[in-house]
Coordinates of C-alpha atoms in Angstrom, one line a residue:
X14 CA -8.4 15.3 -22.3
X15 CA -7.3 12.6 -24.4
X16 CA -8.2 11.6 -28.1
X17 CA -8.7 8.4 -30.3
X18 CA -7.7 10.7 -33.4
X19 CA -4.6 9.0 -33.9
X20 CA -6.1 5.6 -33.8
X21 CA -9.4 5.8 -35.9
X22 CA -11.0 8.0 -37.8
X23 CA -13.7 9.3 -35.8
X24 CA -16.2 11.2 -37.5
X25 CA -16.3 8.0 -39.7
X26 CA -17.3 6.0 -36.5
X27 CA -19.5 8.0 -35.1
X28 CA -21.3 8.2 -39.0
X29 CA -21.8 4.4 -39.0
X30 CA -22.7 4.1 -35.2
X31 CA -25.8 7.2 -36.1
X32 CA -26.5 5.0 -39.3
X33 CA -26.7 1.9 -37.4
X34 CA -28.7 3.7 -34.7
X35 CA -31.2 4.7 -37.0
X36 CA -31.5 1.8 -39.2
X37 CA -32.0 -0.3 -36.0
X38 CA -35.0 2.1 -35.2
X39 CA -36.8 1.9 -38.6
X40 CA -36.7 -2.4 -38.1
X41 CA -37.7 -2.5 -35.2
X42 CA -39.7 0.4 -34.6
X43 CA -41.5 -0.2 -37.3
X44 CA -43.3 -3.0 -37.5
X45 CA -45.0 -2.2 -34.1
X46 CA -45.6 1.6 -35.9
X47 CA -47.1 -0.4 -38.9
X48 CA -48.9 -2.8 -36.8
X49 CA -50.9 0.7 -35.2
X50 CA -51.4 1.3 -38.7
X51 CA -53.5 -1.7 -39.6
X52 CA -54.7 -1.8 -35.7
X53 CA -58.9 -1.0 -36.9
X54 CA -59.1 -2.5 -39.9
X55 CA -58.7 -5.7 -37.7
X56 CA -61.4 -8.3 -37.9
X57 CA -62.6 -8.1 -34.3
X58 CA -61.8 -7.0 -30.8
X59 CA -60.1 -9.7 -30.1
X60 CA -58.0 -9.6 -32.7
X61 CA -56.6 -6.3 -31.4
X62 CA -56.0 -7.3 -28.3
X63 CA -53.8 -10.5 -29.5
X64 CA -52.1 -7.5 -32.0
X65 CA -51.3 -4.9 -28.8
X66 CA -50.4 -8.2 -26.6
X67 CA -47.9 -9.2 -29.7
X68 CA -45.9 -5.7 -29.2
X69 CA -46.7 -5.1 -25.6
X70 CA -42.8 -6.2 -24.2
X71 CA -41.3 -4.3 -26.8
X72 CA -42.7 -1.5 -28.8
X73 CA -41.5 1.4 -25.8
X74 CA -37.7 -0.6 -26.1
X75 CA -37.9 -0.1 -29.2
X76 CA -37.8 3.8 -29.3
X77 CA -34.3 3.6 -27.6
X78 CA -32.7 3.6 -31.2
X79 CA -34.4 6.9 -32.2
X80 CA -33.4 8.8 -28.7
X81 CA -29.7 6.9 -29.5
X82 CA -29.8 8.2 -33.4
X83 CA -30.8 11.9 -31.9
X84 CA -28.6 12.1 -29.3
X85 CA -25.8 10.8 -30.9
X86 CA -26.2 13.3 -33.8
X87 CA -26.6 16.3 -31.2
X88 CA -23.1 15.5 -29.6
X89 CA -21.0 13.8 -32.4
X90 CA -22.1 16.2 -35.2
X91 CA -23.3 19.6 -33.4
X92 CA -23.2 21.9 -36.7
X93 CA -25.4 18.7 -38.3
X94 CA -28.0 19.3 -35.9
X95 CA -27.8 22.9 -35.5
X96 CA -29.0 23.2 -39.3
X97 CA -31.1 20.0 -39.9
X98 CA -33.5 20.7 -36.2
X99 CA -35.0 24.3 -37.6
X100 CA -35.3 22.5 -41.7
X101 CA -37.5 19.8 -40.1
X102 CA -39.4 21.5 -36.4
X103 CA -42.4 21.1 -37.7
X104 CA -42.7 17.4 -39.0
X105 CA -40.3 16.4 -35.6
X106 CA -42.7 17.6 -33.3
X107 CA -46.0 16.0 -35.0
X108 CA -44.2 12.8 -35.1
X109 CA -43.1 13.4 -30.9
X110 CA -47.0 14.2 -30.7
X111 CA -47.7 10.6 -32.6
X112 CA -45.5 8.6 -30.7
X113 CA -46.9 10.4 -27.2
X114 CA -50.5 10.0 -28.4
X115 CA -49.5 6.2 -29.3
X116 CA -47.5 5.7 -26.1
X117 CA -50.6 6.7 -23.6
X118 CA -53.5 5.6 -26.0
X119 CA -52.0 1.9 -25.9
X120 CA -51.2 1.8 -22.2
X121 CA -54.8 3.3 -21.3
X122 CA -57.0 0.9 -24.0
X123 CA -55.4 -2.4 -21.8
X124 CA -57.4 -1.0 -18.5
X125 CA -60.7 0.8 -20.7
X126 CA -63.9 -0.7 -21.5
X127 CA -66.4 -1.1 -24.6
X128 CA -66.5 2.6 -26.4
X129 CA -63.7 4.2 -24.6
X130 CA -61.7 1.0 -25.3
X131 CA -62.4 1.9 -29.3
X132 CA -61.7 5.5 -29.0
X133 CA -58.1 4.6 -27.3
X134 CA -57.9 2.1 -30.3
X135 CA -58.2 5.0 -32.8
X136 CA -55.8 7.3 -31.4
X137 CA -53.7 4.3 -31.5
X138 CA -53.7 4.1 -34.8
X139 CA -53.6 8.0 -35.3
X140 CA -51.0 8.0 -33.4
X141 CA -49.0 5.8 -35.5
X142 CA -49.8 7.1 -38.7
X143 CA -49.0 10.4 -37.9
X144 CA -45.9 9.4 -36.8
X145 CA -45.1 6.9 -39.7
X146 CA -46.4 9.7 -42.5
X147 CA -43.8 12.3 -40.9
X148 CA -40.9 10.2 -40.4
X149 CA -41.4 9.7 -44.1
X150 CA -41.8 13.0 -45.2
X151 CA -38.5 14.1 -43.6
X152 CA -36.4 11.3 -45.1
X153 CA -37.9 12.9 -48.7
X154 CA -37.1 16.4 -47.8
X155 CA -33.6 15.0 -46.2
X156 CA -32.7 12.9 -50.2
X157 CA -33.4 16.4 -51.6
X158 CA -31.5 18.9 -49.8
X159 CA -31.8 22.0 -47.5
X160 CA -31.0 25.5 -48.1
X161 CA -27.4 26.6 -45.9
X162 CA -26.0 30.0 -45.8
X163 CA -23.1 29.6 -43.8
X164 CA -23.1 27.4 -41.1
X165 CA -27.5 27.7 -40.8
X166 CA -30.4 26.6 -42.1
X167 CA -31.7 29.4 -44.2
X168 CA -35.3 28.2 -46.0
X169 CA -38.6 28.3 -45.0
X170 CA -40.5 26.4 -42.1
X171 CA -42.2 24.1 -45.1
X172 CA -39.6 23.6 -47.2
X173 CA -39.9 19.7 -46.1
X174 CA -43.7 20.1 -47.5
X175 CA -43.7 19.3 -51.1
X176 CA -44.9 16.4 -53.5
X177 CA -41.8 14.4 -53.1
X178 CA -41.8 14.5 -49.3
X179 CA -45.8 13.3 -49.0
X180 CA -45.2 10.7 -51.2
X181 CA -42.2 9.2 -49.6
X182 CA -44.4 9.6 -46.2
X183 CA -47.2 7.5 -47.9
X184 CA -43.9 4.9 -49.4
X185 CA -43.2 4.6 -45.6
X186 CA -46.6 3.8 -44.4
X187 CA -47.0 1.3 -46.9
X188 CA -43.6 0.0 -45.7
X189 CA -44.4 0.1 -42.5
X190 CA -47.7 -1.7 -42.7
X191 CA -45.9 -4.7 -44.9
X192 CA -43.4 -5.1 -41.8
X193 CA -46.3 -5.4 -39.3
X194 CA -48.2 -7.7 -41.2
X195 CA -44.9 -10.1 -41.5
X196 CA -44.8 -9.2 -38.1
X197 CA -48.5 -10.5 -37.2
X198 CA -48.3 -13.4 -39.3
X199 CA -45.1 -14.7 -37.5
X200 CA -46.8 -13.9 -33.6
X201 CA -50.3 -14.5 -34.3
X202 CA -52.7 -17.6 -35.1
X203 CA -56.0 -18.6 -36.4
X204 CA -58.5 -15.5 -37.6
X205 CA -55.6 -13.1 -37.0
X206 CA -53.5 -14.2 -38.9
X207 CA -55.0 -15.3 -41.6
X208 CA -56.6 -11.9 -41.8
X209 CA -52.7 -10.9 -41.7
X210 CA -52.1 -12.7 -44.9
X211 CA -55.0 -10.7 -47.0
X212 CA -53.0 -7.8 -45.9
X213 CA -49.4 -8.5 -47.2
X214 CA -51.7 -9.2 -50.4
X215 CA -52.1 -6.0 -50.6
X216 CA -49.3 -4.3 -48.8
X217 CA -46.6 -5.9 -51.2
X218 CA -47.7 -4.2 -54.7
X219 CA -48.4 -0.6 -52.8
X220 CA -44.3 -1.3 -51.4
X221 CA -43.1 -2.5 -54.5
X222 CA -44.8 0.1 -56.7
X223 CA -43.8 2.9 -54.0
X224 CA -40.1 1.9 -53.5
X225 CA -39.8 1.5 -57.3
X226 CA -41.2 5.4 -57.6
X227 CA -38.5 6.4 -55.3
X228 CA -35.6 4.8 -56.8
X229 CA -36.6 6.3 -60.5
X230 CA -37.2 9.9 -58.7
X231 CA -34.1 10.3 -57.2
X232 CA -31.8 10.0 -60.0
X233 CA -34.4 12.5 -61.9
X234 CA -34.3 15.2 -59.3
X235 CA -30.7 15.2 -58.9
X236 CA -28.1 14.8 -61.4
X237 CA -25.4 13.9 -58.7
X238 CA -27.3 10.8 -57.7
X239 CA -27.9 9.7 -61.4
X240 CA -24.3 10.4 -62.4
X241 CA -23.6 8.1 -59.0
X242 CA -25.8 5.1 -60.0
X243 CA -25.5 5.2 -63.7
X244 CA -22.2 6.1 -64.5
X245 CA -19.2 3.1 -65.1
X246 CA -17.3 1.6 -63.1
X247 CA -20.1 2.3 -60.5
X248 CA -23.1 0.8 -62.2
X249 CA -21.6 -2.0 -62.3
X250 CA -21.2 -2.9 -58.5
X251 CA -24.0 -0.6 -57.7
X252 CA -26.1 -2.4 -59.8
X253 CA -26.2 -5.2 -56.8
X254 CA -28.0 -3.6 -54.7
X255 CA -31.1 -3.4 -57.0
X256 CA -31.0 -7.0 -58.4
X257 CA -30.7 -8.4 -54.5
X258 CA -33.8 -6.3 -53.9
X259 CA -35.5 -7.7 -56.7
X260 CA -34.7 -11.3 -55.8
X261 CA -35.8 -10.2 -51.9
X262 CA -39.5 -9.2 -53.4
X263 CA -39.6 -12.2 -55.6
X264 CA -38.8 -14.5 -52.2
X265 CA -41.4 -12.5 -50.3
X266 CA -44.0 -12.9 -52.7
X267 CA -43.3 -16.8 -53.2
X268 CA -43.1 -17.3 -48.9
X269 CA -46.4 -15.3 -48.8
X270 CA -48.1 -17.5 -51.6
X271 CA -46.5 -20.7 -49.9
X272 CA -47.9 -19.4 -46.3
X273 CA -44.4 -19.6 -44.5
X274 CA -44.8 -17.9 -41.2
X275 CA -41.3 -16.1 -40.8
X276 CA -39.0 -16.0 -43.1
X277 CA -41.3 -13.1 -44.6
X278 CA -40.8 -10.7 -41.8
X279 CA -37.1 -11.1 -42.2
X280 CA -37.3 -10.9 -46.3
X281 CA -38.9 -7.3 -46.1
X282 CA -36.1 -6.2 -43.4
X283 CA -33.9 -7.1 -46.2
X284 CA -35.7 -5.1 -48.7
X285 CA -35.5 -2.5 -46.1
X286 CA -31.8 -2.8 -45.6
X287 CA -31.2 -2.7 -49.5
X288 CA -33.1 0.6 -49.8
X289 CA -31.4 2.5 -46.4
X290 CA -27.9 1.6 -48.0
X291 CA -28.8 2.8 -51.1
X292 CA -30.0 6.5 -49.5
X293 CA -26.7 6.2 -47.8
X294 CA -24.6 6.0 -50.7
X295 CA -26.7 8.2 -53.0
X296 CA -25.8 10.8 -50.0
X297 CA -22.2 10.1 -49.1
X298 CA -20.2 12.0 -47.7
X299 CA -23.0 14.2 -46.6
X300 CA -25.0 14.3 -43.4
X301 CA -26.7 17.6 -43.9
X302 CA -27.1 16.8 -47.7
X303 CA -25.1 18.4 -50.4
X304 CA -23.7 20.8 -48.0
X305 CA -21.9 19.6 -45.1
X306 CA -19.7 16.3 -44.8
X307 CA -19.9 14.4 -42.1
X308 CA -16.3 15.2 -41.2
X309 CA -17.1 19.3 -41.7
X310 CA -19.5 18.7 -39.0
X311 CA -18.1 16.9 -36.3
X312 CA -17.5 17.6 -32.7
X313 CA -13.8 18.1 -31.5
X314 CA -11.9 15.1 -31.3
X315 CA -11.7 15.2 -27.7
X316 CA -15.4 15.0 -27.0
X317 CA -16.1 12.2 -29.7
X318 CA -13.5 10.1 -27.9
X319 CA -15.0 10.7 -24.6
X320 CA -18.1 10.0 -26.0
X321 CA -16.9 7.4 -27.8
X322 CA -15.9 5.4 -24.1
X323 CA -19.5 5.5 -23.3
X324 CA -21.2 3.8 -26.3
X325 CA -18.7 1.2 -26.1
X326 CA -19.8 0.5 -22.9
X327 CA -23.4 0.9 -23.0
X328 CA -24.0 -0.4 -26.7
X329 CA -23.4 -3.9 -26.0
X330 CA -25.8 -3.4 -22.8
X331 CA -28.7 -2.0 -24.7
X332 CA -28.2 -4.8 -27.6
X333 CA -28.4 -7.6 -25.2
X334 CA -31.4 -6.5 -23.2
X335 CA -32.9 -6.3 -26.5
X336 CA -31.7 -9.6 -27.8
X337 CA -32.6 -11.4 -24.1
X338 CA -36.1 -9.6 -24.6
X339 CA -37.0 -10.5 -28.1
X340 CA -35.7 -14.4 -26.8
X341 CA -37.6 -14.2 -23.9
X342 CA -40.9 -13.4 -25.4
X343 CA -40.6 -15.3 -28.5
X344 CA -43.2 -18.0 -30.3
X345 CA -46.7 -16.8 -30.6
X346 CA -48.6 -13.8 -28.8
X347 CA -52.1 -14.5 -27.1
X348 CA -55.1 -12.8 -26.6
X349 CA -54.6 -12.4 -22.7
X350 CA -54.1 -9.5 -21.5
X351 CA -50.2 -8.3 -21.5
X352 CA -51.1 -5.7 -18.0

């Protein structure tokens, strides 16, 4: 069988496709995730139904990034997913159970009526915070390591349970929430969105307070990271990523006061951007964290080239069904009915 090994370092690709993969998932997942979130706290019924029409074309595309992050990691880094899947069963399948109980609730409230069109509403938003609060709790479990004996996972099955973990799950729901509110005040008009704006009101303060906890944890917990961030030459280029994220909330909060309608939603992907990077770097080389390198757990050459052939040819496929669908649906969202 033949191999790019010659050519290109491949565990390295296949490192930054899974990065990219994932990163592209919490964006754009996200703000439909966050968006369930705030779903009852909405003003009215009709509100809701211009929230679920906003998403309707592409909250299910969206998901394709967390099937492409998955799978990727199962066939380009097999001893990465052999130990990370038994660390983090538990929180993985309560957030597959949120995103199924989000999934049908949303498709079933468009054909229910009065109550039963509320009750789909709440598992809606159940559905989403489940999801959102795990998601959350595994990155937090993730930044802090995993016990390995060999080449397998060898703690306990809530070892991801701990007061780190829950509060980077509540960090992410905050997050989340701030990105669908952007998200509503850019697609939405009138009641909606001004009701939209009272909630980045609140939403940026929890996020800023939440992501500043995290940053200042990290470094504590683990003298790797704070030897990393705070040791020279490295502080000094390092230091950029913290000082652009400061300069992203201070744009946020003056668009938000000045009631522009999108940059916002494109200021807290930033922020978002800043914060993933940073994780990324405070974990380098490591995909199964402070135990296995991404290159001491990839596939053979042979299959990450053949693999390799495929995402080059399906990649630019998935990204421009995505673009043509975000173009094809843009301006504002009514309160019609999407179905």
């Amino acid at each position: 069988m033949f191999s790019f090994q010659g050519f290109i370092d491949l565990p390295l690709v296949w490192y930054a496709l899974i990065a990219t993969a994932v990163f592209l998932y919490v964006l754009l997942d996200g703000f439909d995730l966050g968006l369930g979130i705030l779903f009852p706290f909405a003003p009215s019924e009709k509100c809701q139904d211009r929230m679920m029409t906003s998403i309707a074309p592409f909250w299910d595309g969206n998901e394709t990034w967390l099937v492409m992050g998955g799978g990727g990691l199962f066939a380009a880094f097999p001893l990465a997913y052999a130990i990370l899947m038994p660390a983090f069963y538990i929180p993985i399948i309560l957030m597959l159970l949120g995103l199924i109980l989000r999934g049908v609730s949303f498709e079933f409230r468009f054909k229910a009526h009065d109550r039963s069109k509320k009750r789909w509403g709440y598992v809606f938003h159940l559905g989403s915070l489940v999801a959102t609060m795990t998601q959350g709790m595994i990155l937090g479990a993730f930044v802090q390591g995993i016990s390995v004996t060999g080449r397998s996972f060898s703690g306990g099955p809530f070892d991801w349970l701990n007061a780190f973990s829950v509060m980077t799950g509540v960090a992410l729901v905050a997050g989340y929430a701030l990105l669908g509110a952007t998200w509503l005040i850019m697609k939405t008009e009138d009641v909606t969105q001004a009701w939209a704006r009272k909630c980045t009101g609140y939403l940026f303060w929890h996020v800023a307070f939440f992501m500043g906890l995290v940053s200042l944890c990290m470094p504590i917990m683990d003298p790797r990271i704070r030897e990393l961030w705070f040791s020279l030459p490295h502080f000094a280029y390092l230091g950029i990523m913290p000082i652009s994220c400061i300069i992203l909330f201070w744009l946020l909060w003056r668009d938000l006061r000045h009631q522009n309608e999108y940059r916002p939603f494109f200021l807290i992907q930033g922020i978002f951007l800043m914060n993933y990077i940073g994780i990324g770097i405070s974990t380098w080389p490591w995909l199964v964290p402070y135990q296995v390198t991404f290159s001491q757990a990839a596939a053979a050459p042979e299959s990450q080239s053949l693999l390799l052939v495929g995402a080059v040819i399906m990649l630019p496929v998935v990204l421009a069904y995505t673009g043509y669908c975000y173009w094809l649906f843009r301006g504002k969202s009514s309160h019609e009915s999407a179905y």
